[in-house]
Coordinates of C-alpha atoms in Angstrom, one line a residue:
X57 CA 19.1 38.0 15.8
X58 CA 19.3 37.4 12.0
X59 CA 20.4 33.8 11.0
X60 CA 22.4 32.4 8.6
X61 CA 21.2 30.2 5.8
X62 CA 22.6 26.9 4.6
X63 CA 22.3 25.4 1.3
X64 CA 20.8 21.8 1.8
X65 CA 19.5 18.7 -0.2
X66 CA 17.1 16.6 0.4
X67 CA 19.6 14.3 1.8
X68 CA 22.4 16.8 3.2
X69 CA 23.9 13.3 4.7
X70 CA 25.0 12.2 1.3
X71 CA 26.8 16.0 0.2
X72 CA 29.5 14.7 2.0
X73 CA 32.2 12.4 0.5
X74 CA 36.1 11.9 1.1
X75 CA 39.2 10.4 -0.7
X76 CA 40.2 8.6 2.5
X77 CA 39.7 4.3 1.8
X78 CA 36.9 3.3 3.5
X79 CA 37.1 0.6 6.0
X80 CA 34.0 -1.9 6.1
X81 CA 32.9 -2.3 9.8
X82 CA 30.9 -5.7 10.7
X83 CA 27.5 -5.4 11.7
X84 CA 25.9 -7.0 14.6
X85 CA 24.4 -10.7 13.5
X86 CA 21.0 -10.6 13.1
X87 CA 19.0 -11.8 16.1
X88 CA 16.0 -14.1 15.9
X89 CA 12.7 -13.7 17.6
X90 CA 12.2 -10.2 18.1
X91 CA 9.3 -8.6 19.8
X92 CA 5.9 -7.4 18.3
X93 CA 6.6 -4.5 16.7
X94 CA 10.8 -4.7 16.7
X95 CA 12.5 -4.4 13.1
X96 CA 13.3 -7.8 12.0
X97 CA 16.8 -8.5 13.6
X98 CA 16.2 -6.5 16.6
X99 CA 16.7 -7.3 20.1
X100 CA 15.8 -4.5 22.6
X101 CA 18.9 -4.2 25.2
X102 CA 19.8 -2.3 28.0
X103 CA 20.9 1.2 28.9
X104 CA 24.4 0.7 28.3
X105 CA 25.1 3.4 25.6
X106 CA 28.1 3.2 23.8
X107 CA 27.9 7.2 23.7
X108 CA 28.3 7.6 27.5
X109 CA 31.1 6.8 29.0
X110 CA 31.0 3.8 31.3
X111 CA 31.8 5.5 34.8
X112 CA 28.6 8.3 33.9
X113 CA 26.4 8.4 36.8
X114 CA 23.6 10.2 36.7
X115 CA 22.9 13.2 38.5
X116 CA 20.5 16.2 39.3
X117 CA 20.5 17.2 35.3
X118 CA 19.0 13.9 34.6
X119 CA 15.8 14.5 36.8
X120 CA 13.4 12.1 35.8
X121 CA 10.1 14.0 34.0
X122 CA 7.3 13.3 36.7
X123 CA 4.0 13.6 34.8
X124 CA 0.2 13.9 36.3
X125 CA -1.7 10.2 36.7
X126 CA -4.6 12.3 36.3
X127 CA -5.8 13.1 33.1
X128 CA -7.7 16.4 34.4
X129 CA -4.1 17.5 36.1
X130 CA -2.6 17.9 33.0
X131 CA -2.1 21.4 31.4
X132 CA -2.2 22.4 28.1
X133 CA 0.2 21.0 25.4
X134 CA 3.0 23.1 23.5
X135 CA 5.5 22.0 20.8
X136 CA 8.6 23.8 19.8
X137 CA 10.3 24.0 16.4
X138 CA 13.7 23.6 15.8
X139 CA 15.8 25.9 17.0
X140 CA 19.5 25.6 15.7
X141 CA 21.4 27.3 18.5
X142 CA 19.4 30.7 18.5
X143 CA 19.1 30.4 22.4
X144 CA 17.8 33.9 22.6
X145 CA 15.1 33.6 19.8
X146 CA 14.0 30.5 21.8
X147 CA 13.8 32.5 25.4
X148 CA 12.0 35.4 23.5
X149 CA 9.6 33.0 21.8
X150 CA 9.2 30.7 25.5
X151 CA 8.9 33.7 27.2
X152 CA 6.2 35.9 24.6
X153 CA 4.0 32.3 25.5
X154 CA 4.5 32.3 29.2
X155 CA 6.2 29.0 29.3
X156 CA 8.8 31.0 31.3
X157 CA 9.6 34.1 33.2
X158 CA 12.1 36.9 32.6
X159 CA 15.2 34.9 34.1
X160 CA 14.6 32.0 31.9
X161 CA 12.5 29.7 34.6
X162 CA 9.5 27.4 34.4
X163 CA 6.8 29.7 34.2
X164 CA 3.8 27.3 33.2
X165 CA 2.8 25.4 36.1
X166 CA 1.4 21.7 34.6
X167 CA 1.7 22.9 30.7
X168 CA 3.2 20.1 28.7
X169 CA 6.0 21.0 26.5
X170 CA 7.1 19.3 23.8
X171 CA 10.8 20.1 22.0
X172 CA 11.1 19.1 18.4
X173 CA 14.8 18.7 18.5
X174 CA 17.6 20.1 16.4
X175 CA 18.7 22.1 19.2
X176 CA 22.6 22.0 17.6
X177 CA 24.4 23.5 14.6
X178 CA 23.6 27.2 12.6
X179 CA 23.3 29.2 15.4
X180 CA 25.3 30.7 17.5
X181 CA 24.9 28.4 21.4
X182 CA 23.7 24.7 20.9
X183 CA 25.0 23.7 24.2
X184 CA 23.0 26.6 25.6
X185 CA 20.2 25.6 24.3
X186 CA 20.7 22.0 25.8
X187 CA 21.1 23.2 29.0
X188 CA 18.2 25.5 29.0
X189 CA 16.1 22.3 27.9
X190 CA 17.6 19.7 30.8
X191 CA 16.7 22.8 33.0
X192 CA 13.2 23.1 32.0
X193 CA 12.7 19.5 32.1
X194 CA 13.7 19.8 36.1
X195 CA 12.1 22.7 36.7
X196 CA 8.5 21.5 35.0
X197 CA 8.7 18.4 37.0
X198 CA 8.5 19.7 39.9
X199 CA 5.8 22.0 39.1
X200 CA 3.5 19.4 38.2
X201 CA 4.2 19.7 34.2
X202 CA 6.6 18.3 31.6
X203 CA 9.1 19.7 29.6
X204 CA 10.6 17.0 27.1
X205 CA 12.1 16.4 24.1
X206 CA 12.4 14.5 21.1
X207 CA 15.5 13.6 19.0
X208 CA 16.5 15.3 15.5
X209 CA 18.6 14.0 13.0
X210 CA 21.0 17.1 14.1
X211 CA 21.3 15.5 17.8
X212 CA 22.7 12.3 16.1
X213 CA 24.9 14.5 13.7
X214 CA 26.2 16.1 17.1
X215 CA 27.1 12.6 18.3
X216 CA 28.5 10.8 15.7
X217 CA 31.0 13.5 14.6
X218 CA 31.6 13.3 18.7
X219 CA 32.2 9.5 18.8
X220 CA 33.7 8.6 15.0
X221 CA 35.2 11.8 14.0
X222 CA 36.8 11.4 10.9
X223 CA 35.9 7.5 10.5
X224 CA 35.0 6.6 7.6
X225 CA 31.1 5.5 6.8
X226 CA 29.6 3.6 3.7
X227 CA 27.8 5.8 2.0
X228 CA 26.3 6.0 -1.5
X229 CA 27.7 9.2 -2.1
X230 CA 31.2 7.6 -1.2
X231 CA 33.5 7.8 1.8
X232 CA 32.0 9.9 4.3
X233 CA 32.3 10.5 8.0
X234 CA 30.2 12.4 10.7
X235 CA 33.0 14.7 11.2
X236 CA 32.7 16.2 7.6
X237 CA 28.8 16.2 7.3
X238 CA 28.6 18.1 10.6
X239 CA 30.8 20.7 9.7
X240 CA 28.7 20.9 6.3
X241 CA 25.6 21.3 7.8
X242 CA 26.7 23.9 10.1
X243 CA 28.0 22.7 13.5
X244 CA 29.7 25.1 15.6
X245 CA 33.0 24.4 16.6
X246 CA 32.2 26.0 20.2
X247 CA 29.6 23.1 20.6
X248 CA 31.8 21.0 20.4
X249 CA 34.0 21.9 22.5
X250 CA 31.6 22.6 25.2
X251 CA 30.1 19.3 24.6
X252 CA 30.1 17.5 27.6
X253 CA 29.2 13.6 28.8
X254 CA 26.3 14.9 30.7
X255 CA 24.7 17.1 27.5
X256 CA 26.2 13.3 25.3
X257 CA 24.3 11.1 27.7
X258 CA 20.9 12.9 27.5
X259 CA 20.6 13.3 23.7
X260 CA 21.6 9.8 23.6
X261 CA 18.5 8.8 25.4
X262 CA 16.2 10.8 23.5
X263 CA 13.1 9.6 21.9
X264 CA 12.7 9.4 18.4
X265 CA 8.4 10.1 18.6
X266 CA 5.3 9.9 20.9
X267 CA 2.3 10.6 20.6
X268 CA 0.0 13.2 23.2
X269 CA -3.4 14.4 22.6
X270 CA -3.8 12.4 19.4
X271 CA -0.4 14.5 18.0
X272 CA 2.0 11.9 16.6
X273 CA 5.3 14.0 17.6
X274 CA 8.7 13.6 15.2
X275 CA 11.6 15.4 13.9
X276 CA 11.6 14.7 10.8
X277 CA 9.2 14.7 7.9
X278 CA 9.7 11.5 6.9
X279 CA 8.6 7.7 6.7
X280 CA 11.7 6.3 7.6
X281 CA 10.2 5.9 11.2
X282 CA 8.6 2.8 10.3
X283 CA 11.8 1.2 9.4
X284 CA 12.4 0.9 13.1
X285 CA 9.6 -0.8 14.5
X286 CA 5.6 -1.1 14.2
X287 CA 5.3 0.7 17.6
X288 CA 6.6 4.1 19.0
X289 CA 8.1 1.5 22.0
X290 CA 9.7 -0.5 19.5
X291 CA 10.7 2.3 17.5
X292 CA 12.2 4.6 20.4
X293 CA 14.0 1.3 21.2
X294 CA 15.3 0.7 18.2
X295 CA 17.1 4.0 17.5
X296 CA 18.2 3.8 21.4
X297 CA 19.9 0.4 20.7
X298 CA 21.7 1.6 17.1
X299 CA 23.3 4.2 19.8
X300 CA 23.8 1.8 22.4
X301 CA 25.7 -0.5 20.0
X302 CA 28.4 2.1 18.3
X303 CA 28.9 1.1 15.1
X304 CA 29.3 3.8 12.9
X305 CA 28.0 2.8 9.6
X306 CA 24.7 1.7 11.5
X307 CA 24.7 4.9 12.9
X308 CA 25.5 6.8 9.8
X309 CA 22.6 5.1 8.3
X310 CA 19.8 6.4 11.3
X311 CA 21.4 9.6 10.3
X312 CA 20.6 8.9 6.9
X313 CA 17.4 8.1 6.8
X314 CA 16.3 10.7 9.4
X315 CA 17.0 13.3 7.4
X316 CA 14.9 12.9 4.6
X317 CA 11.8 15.1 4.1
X318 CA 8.9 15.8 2.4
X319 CA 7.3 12.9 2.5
X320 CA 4.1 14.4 3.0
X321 CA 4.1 17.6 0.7
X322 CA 2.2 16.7 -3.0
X323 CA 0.1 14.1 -3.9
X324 CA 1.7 11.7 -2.0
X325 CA 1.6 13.4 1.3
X326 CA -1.6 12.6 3.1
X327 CA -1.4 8.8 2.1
X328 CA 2.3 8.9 3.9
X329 CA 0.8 10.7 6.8
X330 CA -2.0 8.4 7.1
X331 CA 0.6 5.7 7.0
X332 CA 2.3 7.0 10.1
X333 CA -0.9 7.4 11.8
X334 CA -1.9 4.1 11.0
X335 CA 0.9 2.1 12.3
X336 CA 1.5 4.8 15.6
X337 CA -1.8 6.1 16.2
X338 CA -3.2 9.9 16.7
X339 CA -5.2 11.9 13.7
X340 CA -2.7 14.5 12.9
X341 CA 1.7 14.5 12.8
X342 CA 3.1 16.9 14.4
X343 CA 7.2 17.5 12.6
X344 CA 10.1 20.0 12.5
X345 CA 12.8 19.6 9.9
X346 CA 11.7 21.0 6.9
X347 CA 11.8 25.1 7.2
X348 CA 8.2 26.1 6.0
X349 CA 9.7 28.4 3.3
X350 CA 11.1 25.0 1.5
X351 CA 7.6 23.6 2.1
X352 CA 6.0 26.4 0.3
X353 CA 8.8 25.9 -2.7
X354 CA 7.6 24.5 -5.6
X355 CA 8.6 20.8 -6.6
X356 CA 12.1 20.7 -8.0
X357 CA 11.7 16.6 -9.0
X358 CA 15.3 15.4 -8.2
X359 CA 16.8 15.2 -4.8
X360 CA 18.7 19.0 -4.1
X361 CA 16.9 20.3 -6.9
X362 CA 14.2 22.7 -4.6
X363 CA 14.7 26.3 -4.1
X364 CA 13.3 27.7 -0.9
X365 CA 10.6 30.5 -1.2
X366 CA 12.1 32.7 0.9
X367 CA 9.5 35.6 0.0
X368 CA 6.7 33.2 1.7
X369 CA 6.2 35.1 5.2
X370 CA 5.7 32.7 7.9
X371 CA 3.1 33.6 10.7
X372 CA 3.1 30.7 12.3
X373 CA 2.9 26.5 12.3
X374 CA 2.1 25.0 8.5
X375 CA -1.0 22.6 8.0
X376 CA -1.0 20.6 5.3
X377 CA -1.2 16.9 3.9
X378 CA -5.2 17.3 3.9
X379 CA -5.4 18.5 7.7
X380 CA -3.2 15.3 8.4
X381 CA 0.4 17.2 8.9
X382 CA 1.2 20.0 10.6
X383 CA 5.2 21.9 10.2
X384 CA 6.7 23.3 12.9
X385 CA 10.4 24.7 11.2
X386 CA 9.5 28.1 10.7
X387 CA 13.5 28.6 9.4
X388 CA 15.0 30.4 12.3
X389 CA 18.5 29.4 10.2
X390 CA 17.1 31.5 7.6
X391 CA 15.4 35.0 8.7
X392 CA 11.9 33.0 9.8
X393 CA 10.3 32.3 13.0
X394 CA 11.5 30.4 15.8
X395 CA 8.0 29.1 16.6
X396 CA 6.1 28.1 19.7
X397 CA 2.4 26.6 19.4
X398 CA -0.1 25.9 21.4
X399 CA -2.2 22.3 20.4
X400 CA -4.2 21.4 19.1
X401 CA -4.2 24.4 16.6

């Protein structure tokens, strides 16, 4: 199925900016005392997400992942790219792994399988491809596996144009909203209106990293993660809080910041991967964001100033950063590979 391709910067949050006044919204006080490893300010609170509404129950599509005590039970480990609504690239490229069968099942007994994120916008079935994840997640569970997934600064694109809409956010481009940077960056206006509070409830919940098999897993390429916290606990709890809460220029700011890249491409690169790796743990991260063509580019110095190489071919993941960083976008948006690995590589 050919995709599309998007122009984007560096920052594609702050592309967006409106005449509309924008309205200063007050921030939560700063709390004192936080935990080890919480951001200044932070204090960890409970699952009472402001992007769920309050009567949400949960039900059989929120199955809890079971995963094996035993270290020897569990299968091998697989990560997926990101894959932009292209729900039949990503059953073509699940299937050509055995991951799972010709109707779309759990295939893979106790494999581990790790999503990427960016499920949403480009392509032509986000919510499809939601639902085939939630599925998975169920139907690995119960065959003594895993199926999960981690949260891309698409996902939080999704649900702030959901929640704020048009409302105006404090950015240094100007007045923006999440409405008008989602529709920039491609989202599909029949994902949003198939978005539902069961598909809002489980991307809220979403992780932001983890780390398996020495893998440090994330979305983006980017040190913005250690803004959050000094753990992946802390860190995953910060972003879940800055949901929780609802304030849209905090949110607008996780957006922000999770949508920078290359932080690990040039000279630069390995130190911010070892940085990562320090403070988190594992020998090698593991990211999407960043299609492998604009990897390959050559440096364009300024923010939106890089060309992709479309003429690079990709064949598969992208190891760089000295060994240290592995890519995983293999710019299904843009003619490449939707692509499915096996680790470690």
């Amino acid at each position: 199925m050919p995709g599309t391709s998007y122009g984007w910067s560096q920052d594609p949050a702050e592309a967006v900016a409106h005449a509309a006044p924008m309205t200063p919204s007050a921030h939560p006080a700063d709390a004192v005392g936080a935990p080890p490893g919480y951001p200044a300010g932070h204090e960890p609170t409970m699952i009472d997400e402001q992007m769920m509404p309050p009567e949400y129950t949960p039900t059989q599509r929120d199955l809890p992942v079971v995963t094996a005590t035993d270290a020897q039970a569990l299968g091998p480990l697989y990560v997926v790219g990101d894959v932009h609504g292209y729900l039949d690239r990503l059953c073509e490229a699940l299937y050509a792994t055995g991951l799972i069968d010709s109707e779309g099942h759990w295939a893979a007994g106790n494999a581990r399988l790790w999503f990427l994120g960016d499920f949403t916008d480009r392509g032509p079935d986000g919510i499809g491809v939601i639902e085939l994840v939630m599925q998975l997640s169920a139907e690995a569970a119960a065959a003594g596996g895993y199926a999960r997934a981690l949260m891309g600064n698409h996902e939080l694109l999704l649900l702030g144009a959901h929640r704020f809409g048009d409302t105006p956010v404090n950015s240094a481009a100007g007045t923006a909203s999440f409405l008008a940077a989602w529709r920039l960056n491609g989202g599909q206006t029949s994902d949003m209106e198939r978005l539902q509070d069961h598909h809002v409830a489980w991307m809220s919940r979403l992780d932001a990293a983890a780390l398996t098999d020495g893998h440090l897993l994330l979305h983006s390429d980017t040190t913005a993660y250690l803004e959050y916290g000094t753990t992946i606990d802390a860190m995953n709890d910060a972003v879940t809080g800055i949901l929780q809460r609802g304030d849209a220029d905090e949110c607008w700011e996780l957006f922000r910041k999770f949508t920078r890249r290359f932080a690990f491409r040039g000279e630069s690169g390995p130190q911010a991967a070892r940085e990562l790796l320090d403070t988190y743990g594992g020998h090698r991260v593991v990211h999407g964001h960043s299609p492998i063509p604009y990897l390959l580019g050559e440096p364009g110095g300024e923010l939106g100033a890089e060309q992709p190489d479309r003429s690079a071919v990709v064949e598969g993941p992208h190891v760089y950063a000295e060994d240290l960083a592995v890519a995983m976008d293999g710019g299904v948006t843009m003619d490449g590979k939707l692509l499915v690995a096996q680790l470690p590589l």
